[in-house]
Coordinates of C-alpha atoms in Angstrom, one line a residue:
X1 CA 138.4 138.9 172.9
X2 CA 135.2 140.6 172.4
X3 CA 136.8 143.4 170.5
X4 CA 138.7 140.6 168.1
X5 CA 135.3 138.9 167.7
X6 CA 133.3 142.1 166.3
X7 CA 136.4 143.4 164.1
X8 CA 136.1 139.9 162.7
X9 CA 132.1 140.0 162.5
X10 CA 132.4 143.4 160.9
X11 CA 134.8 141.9 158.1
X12 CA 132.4 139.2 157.3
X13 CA 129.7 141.6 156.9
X14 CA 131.5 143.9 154.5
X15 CA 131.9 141.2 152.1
X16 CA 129.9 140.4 149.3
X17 CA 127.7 137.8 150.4
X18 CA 126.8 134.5 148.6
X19 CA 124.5 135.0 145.7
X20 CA 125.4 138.8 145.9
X21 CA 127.4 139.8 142.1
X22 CA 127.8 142.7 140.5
X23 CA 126.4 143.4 137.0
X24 CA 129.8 143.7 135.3
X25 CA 133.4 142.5 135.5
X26 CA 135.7 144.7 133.8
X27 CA 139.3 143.7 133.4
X28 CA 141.3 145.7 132.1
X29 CA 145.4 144.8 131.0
X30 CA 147.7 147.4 129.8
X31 CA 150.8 145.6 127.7
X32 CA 154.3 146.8 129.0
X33 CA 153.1 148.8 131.6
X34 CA 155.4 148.8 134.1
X35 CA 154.2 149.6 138.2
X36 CA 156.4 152.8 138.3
X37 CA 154.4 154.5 135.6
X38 CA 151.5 155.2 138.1
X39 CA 153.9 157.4 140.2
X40 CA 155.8 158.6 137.2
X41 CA 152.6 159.9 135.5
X42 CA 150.2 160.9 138.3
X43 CA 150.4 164.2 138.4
X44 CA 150.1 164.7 134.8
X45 CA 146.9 162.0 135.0
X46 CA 143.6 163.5 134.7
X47 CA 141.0 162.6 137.4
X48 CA 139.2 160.3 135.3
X49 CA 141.3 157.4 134.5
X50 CA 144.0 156.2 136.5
X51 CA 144.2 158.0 139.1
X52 CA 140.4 157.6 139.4
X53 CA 141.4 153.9 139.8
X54 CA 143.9 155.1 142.2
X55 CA 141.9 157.4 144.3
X56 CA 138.7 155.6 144.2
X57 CA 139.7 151.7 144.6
X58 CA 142.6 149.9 145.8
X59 CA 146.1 149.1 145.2
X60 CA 148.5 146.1 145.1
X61 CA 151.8 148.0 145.3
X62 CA 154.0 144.6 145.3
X63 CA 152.7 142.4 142.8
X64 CA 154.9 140.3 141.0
X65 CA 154.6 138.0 138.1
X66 CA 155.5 134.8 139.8
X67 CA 157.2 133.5 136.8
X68 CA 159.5 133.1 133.6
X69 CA 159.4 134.1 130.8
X70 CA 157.6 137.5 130.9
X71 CA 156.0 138.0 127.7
X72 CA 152.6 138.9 126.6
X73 CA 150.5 135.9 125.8
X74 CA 151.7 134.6 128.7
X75 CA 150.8 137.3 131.5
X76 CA 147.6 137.9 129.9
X77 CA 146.9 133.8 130.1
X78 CA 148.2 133.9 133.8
X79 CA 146.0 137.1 134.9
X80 CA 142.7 135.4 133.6
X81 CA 143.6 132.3 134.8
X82 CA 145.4 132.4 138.2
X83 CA 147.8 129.9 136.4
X84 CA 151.3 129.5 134.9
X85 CA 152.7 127.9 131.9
X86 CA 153.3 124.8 133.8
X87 CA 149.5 124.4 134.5
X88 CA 147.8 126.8 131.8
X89 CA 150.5 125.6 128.8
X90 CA 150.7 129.1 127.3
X91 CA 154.6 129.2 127.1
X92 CA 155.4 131.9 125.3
X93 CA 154.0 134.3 122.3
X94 CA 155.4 131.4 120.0
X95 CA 156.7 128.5 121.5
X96 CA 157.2 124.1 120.5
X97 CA 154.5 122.0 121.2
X98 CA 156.1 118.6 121.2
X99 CA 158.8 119.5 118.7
X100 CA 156.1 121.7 116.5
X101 CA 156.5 125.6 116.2
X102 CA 152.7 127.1 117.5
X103 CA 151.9 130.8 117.8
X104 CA 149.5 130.8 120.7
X105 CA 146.6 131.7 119.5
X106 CA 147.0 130.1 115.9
X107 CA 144.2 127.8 114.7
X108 CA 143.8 126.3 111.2
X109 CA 140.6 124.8 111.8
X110 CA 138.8 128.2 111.9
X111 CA 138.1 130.9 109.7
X112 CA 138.6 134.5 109.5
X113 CA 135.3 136.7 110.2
X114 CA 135.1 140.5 109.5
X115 CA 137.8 140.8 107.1
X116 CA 139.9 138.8 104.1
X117 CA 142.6 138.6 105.8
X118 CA 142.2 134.4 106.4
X119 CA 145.7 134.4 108.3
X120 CA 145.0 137.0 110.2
X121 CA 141.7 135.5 111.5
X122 CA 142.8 131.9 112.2
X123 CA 143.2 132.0 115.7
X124 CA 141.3 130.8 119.0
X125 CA 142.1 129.8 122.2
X126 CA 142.5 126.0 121.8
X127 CA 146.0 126.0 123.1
X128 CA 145.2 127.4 126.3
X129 CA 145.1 124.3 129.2
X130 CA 142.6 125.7 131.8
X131 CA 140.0 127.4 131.9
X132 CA 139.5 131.5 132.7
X133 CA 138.0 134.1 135.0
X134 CA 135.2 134.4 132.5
X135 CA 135.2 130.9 132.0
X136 CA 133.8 129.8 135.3
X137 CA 131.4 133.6 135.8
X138 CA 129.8 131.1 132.5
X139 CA 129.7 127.7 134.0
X140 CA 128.6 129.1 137.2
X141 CA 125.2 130.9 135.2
X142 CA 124.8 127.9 133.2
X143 CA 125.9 130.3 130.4
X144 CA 123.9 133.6 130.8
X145 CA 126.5 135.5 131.5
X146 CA 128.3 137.1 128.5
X147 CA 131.8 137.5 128.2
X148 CA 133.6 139.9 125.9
X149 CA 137.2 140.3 124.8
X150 CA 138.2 143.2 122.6
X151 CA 142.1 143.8 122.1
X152 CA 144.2 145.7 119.2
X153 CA 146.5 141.7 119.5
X154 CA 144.4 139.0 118.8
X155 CA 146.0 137.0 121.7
X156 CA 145.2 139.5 124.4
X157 CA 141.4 139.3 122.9
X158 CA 141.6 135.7 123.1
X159 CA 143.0 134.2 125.7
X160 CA 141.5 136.6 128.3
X161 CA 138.0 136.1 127.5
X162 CA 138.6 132.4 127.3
X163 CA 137.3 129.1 125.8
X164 CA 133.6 129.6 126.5
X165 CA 133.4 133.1 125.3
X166 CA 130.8 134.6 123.5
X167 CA 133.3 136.8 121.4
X168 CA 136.9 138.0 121.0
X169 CA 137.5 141.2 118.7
X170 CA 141.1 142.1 117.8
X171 CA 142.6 144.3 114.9
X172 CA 143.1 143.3 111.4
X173 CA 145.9 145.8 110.7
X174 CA 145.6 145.2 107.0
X175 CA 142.3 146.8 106.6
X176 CA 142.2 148.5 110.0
X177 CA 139.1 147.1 110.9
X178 CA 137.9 144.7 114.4
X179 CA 137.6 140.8 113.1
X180 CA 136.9 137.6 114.9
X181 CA 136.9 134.2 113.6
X182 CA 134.5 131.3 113.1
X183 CA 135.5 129.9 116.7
X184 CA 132.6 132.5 118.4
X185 CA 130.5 133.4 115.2
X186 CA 129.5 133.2 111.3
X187 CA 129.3 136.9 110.8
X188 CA 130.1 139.9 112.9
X189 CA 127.1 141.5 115.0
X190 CA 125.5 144.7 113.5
X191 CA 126.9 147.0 115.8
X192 CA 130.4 145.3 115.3
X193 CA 130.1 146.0 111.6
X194 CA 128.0 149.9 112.2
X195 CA 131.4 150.4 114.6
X196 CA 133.9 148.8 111.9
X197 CA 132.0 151.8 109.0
X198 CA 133.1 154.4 111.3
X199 CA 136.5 153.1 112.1
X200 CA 136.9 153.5 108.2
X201 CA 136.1 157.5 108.1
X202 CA 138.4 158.1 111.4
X203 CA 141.0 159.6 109.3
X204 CA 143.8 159.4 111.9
X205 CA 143.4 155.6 112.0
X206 CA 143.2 155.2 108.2
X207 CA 145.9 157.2 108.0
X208 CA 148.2 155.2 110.5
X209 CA 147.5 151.8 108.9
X210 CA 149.3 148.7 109.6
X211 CA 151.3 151.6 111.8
X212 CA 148.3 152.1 114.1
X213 CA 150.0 150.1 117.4
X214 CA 152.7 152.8 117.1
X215 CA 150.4 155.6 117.6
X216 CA 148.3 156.9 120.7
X217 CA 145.1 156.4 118.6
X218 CA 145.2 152.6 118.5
X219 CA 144.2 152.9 122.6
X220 CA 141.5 155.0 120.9
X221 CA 140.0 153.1 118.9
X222 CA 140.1 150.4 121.3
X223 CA 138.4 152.2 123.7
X224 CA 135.8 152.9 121.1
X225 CA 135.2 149.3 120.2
X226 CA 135.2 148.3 123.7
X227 CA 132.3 151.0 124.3
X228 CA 130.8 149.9 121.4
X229 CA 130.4 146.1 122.5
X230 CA 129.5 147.1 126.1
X231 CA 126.4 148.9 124.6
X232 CA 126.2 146.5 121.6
X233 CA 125.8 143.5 123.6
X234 CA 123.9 145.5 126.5
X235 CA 126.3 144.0 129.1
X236 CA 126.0 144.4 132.7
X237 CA 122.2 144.5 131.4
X238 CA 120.9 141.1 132.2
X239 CA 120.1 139.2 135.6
X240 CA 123.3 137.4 135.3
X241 CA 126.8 139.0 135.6
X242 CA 128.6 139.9 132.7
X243 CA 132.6 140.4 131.7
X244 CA 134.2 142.7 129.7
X245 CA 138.3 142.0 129.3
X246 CA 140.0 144.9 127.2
X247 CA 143.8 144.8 126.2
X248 CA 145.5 148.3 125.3
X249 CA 148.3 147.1 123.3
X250 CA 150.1 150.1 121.6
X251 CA 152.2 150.9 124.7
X252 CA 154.3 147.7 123.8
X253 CA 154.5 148.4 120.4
X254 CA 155.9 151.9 121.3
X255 CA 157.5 150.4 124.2
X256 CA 159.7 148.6 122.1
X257 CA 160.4 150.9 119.3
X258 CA 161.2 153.7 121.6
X259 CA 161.5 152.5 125.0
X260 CA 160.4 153.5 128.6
X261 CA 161.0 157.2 128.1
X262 CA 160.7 160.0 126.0
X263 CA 157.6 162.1 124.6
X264 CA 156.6 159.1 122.4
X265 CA 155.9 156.7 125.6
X266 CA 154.7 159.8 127.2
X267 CA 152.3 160.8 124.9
X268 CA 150.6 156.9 124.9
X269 CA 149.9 156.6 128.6
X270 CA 148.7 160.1 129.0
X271 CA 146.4 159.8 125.9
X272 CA 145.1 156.3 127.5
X273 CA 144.6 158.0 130.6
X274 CA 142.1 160.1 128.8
X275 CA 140.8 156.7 127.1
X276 CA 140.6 154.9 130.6
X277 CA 138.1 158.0 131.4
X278 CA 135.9 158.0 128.5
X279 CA 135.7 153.7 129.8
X280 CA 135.0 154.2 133.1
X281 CA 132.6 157.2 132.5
X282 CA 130.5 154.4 129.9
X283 CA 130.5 152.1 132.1
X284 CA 128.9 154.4 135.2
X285 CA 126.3 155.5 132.0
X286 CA 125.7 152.2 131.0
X287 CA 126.0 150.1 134.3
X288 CA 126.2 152.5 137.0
X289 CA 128.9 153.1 139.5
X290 CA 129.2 150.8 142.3
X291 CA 127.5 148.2 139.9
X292 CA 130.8 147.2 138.3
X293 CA 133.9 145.4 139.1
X294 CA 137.3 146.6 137.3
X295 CA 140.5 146.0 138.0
X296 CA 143.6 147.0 135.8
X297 CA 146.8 145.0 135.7
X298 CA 149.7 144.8 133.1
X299 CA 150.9 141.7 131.4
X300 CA 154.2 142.5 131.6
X301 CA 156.6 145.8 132.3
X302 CA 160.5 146.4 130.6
X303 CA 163.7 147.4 131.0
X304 CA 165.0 150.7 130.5
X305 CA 166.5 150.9 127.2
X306 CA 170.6 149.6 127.1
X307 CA 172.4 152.3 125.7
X308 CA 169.9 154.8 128.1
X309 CA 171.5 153.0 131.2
X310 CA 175.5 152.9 129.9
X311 CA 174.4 157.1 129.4
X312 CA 174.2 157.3 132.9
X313 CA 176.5 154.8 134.0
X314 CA 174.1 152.1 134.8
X315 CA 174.6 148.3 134.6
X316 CA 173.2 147.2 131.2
X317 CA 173.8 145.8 127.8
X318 CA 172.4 143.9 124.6
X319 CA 172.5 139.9 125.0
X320 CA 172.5 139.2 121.5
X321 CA 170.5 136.7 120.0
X322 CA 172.1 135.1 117.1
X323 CA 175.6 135.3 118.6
X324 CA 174.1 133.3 121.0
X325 CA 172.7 130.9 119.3
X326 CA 175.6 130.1 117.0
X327 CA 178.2 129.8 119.6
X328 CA 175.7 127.1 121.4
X329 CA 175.4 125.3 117.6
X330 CA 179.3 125.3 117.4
X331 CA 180.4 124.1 121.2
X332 CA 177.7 121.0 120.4
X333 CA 179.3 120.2 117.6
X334 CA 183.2 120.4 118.4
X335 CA 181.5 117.9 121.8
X336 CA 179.1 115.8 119.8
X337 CA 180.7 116.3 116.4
X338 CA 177.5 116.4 114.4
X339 CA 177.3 118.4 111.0
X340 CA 173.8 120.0 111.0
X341 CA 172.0 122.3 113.6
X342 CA 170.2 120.9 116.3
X343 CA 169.0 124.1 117.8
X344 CA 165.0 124.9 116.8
X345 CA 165.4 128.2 118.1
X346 CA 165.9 130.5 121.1
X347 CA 162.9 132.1 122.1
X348 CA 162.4 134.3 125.2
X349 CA 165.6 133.5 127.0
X350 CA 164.9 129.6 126.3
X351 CA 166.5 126.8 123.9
X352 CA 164.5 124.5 122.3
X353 CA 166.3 121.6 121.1
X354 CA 165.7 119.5 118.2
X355 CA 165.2 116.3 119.1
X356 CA 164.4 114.9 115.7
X357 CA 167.9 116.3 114.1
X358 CA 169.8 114.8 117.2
X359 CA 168.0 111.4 117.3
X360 CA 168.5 111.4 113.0
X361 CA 172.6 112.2 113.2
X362 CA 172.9 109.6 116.2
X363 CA 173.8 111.7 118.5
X364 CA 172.9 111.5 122.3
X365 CA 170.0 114.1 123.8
X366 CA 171.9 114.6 127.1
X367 CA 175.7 115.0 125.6
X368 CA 174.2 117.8 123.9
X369 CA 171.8 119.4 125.9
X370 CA 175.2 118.7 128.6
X371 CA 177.6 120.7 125.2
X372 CA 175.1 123.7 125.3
X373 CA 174.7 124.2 128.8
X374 CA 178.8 124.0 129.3
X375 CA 178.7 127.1 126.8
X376 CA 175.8 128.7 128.0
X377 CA 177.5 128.9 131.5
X378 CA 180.6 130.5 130.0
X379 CA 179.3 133.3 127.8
X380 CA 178.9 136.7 128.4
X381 CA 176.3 138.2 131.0
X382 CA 174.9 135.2 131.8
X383 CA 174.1 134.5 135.6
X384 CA 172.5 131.2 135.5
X385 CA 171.4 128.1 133.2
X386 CA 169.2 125.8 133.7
X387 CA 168.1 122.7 132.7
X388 CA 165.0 122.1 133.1
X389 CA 164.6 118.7 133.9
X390 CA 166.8 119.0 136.4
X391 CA 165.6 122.7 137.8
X392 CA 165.1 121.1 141.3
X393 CA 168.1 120.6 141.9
X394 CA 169.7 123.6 139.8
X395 CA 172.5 125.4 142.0
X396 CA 170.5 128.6 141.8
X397 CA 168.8 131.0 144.2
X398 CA 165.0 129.7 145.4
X399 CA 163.2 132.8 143.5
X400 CA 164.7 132.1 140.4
X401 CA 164.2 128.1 140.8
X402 CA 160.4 128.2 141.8
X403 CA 159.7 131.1 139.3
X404 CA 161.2 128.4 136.6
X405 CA 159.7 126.2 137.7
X406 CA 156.2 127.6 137.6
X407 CA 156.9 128.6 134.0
X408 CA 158.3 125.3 132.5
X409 CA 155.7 123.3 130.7
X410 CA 157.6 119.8 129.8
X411 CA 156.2 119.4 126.7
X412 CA 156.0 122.8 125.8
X413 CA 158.6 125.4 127.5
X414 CA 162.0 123.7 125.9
X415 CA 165.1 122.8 127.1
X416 CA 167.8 125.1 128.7
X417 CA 166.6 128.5 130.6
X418 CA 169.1 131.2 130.9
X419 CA 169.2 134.0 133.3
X420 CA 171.2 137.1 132.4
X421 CA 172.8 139.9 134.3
X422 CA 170.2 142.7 135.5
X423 CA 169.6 145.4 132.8
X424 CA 170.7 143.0 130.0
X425 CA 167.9 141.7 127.7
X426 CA 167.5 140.0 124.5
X427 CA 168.2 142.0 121.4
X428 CA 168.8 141.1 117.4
X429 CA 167.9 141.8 114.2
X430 CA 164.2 142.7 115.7
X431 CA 165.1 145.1 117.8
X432 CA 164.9 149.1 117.8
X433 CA 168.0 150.6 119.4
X434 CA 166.2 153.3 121.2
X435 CA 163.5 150.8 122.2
X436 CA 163.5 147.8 124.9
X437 CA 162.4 144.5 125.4
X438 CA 161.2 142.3 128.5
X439 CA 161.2 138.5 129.4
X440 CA 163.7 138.3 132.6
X441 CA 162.8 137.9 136.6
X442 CA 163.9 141.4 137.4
X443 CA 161.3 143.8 139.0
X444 CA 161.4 145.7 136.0
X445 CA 159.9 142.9 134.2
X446 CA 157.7 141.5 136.6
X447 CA 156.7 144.2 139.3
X448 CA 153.3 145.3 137.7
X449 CA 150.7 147.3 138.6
X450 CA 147.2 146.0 139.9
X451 CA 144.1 148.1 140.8
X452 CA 140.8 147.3 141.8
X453 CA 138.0 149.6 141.9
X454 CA 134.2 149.4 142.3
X455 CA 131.7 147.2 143.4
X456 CA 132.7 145.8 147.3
X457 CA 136.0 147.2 147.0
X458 CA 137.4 149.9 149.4
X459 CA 139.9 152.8 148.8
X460 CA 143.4 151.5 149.8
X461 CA 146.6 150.0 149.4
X462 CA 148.6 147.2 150.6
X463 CA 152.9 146.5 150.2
X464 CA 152.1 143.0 150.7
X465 CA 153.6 140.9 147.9
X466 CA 151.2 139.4 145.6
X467 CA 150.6 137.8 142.3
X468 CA 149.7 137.8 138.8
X469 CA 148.3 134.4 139.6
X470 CA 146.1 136.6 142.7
X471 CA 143.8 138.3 140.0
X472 CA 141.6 135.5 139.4
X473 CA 141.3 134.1 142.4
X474 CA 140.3 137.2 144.2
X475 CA 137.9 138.1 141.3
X476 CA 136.2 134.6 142.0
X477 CA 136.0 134.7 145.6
X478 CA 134.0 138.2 145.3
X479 CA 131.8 136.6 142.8
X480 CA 131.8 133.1 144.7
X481 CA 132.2 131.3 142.1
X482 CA 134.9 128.3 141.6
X483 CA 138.6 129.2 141.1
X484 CA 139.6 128.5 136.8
X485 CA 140.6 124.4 136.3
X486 CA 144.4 125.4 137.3
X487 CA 144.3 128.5 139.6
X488 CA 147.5 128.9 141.9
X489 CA 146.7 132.5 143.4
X490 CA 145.2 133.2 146.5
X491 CA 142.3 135.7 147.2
X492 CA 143.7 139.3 147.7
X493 CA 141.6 139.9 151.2
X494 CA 142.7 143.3 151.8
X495 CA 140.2 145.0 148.7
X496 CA 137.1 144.1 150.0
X497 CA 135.1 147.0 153.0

């Protein structure tokens, strides 16, 4: 008893204590990264970047993104939240906000700044339901603390740092320079525009153009601006804790032009490995080590490529989009007999119906949504559909219900969910044929990696399942501060010494 008593009083004591922060939050999200790349790669890592993460802090071997779809805007919304789309409302990269079409991040109310690229700049993170990690490190400082997104997509800039932030930077591709919009500021900040001069002599960059996510130097450059804002804005500098939230983008982009292997995909994580260094390495120069708080997580990861698994006799296929979509338009109207499309689209495994075409041709929401799913069921590689009013009570196993469930917004997420076979993922007229794609339950969609390293956390590594949802609310019970407005997760315990 005496024994249990200490081991507990010794826990207690190795965690922060109240009023006890560190200077800096750092998160860091690598799009598509999937948690087998840290194994794959490790002995080709230098000692600087990952596998400083990995050797020096502590990692979550088993987490899981908790639910459906899998897509970008999405996971980065659900790490910085400790949320789904059911409670955060970010269902998708583009999804239906009560029968209108929204990309995420898009807002006509603001204006670009940085650049003349006005679409390009219209975005903020209005959308977004709840609040973020960075969020409540604001409320709880009565605003001191600054908080910082930087991203080569504007929506993994934005909806990170959150509603209350003081800036999100992401790439205008057009003119290869970092912008922002009228949401955080009127004009860019002098060391925003001294960095934005020398991204225009970086030859390699110029040179890339509206290419750059499909090259190694857009993590670069990245990097660079995310440097130049920690030093810039002087964070981790000031009596109240700061956070920094960078996105490294480009291995999607190459993700989905050229898959999850070859010297392409090779080339980007070993070149952000070196980019990871030159990060951490500011951030021990600028805010010392043991001062900071970083942890590293992916927003998503992807399957192997189709025609890569039929090569060596592994299950896998194309689920084909438009064919998909037009047999689901024809079965509803040979049941319903209408004579114009009352499909708004098929995004991310999902169909949105169109209520206003089936209310104007007379026609009754439930026969078809009923017509669809009666098809749905029947096609090719499909193991489950859903509807998701009804998901409850859907004859389907309980991970795939309650991950449905978790990402069904009612007014947002549409109507009809399909699962498909393992290995078999969305592909049209979008898609590169050496390249993949992600969105689906299956651990090679949602097993992602998550470190932690720095300030109160110990070297180590748990198999315990955990979250996407986890992030957050571990991050905010180290800072003791309050959870964001719709956090789910639970505190990670295992990190702290």
């Amino acid at each position: 008893m005496i024994a249990v008593v200490a081991a507990f009083a010794t826990q207690i004591l190795a965690q922060s204590a109240f009023g006890e922060r560190p200077k800096l939050v750092v998160g860091i999200v690598v799009d598509q990264m999937r948690w087998d790349y840290l194994s794959r790669y490790y002995n080709q890592f230098t000692n600087m970047g990952f596998r400083r993460l990995i050797d020096d802090g502590f990692s979550c071997n088993n987490c899981q993104i908790n639910y459906v779809p899998t897509v970008t805007a999405i996971g980065h919304t659900s790490a910085y939240t400790g949320a789904t789309p059911a409670f955060h409302g970010i269902c998708g990269n583009n999804f239906y906000i009560d029968g209108r079409k929204v990309y995420c991040t898009k807002d006509t109310t603001v204006d670009v700044v940085g650049t003349d690229n006005q679409e390009k700049g219209q975005m903020s993170p209005r959308n977004m339901l709840s609040t973020t990690i960075g969020d409540q490190l604001r409320l709880h400082t009565d605003f001191r603390s600054k908080v910082v997104g930087v991203s080569y997509k504007d929506r993994a800039a934005i909806l990170p740092a959150g509603h209350s932030a003081n800036a999100a930077y992401w790439l205008d591709t057009k003119n290869v320079q970092f912008i922002t919009s009228t949401y955080y500021m009127t004009e860019l900040p002098e060391w925003a525009k001294q960095y934005n001069l020398k991204l225009k002599k970086n030859k390699e960059a110029q040179k890339a153009g509206k290419d750059i996510g499909l090259s190694p130097i857009c993590g670069t450059v990245t990097t660079d601006m995310a440097i130049a804002a920690l030093k810039g804005e002087q964070l981790g500098k000031g009596e109240a804790t700061d956070m920094l939230c960078v996105s490294y983008s480009q291995t999607d982009v190459i993700g989905h032009e050229y898959g999850t292997r070859g010297e392409r995909t090779d080339a980007a994580y070993l070149q952000l490995d070196k980019d990871l260094g030159r990060l951490l390495v500011a951030l021990d120069e600028q805010v010392g080590r043991g001062n900071y708080l970083v942890f590293l997580t992916a927003d998503h990861g992807a399957s192997h490529n189709y025609q890569f698994l039929k090569d060596h006799q592994l299950p896998g296929g194309k689920w084909l989009d438009p064919d998909m979509r037009n047999g689901v338009e024809a079965a509803i109207a040979k049941k319903c007999g209408n004579t114009k499309p009352v499909v708004a689209a098929e995004l991310d495994y999902r169909y949105f119906l169109d209520c206003q075409a089936i209310a104007d041709q007379g026609l009754d929401y439930e026969q078809v949504k009923a017509a669809a799913i009666e098809w749905l069921r029947q096609a090719p590689h499909v193991c489950f559909v859903i509807d998701y009013e009804k998901t409850t009570a859907a004859a389907v196993p309980p991970l795939i219900r309650e991950r449905a469930l978790l990402g069904y917004h009612p007014r947002r997420s549409g109507d009809i969910l399909v699962v498909v076979e393992p290995g078999y993922y969305t592909y049209g007229s979008w898609s590169s044929p050496i390249g993949t794609t992600h969105g689906e339950w299956n651990p090679y969609d949602a097993h992602i990696p998550l470190l932690f390293m720095g300030w109160k956390v110990k070297h180590g590594a748990t198999s315990r399942e955990v979250h996407i949802t986890d992030i957050a609310a571990t991050v905010c019970q180290l800072l003791h501060i309050q959870q964001p407005s719709a956090c789910i997760g639970e505190p990670i315990v295992e990190i702290t010494k």
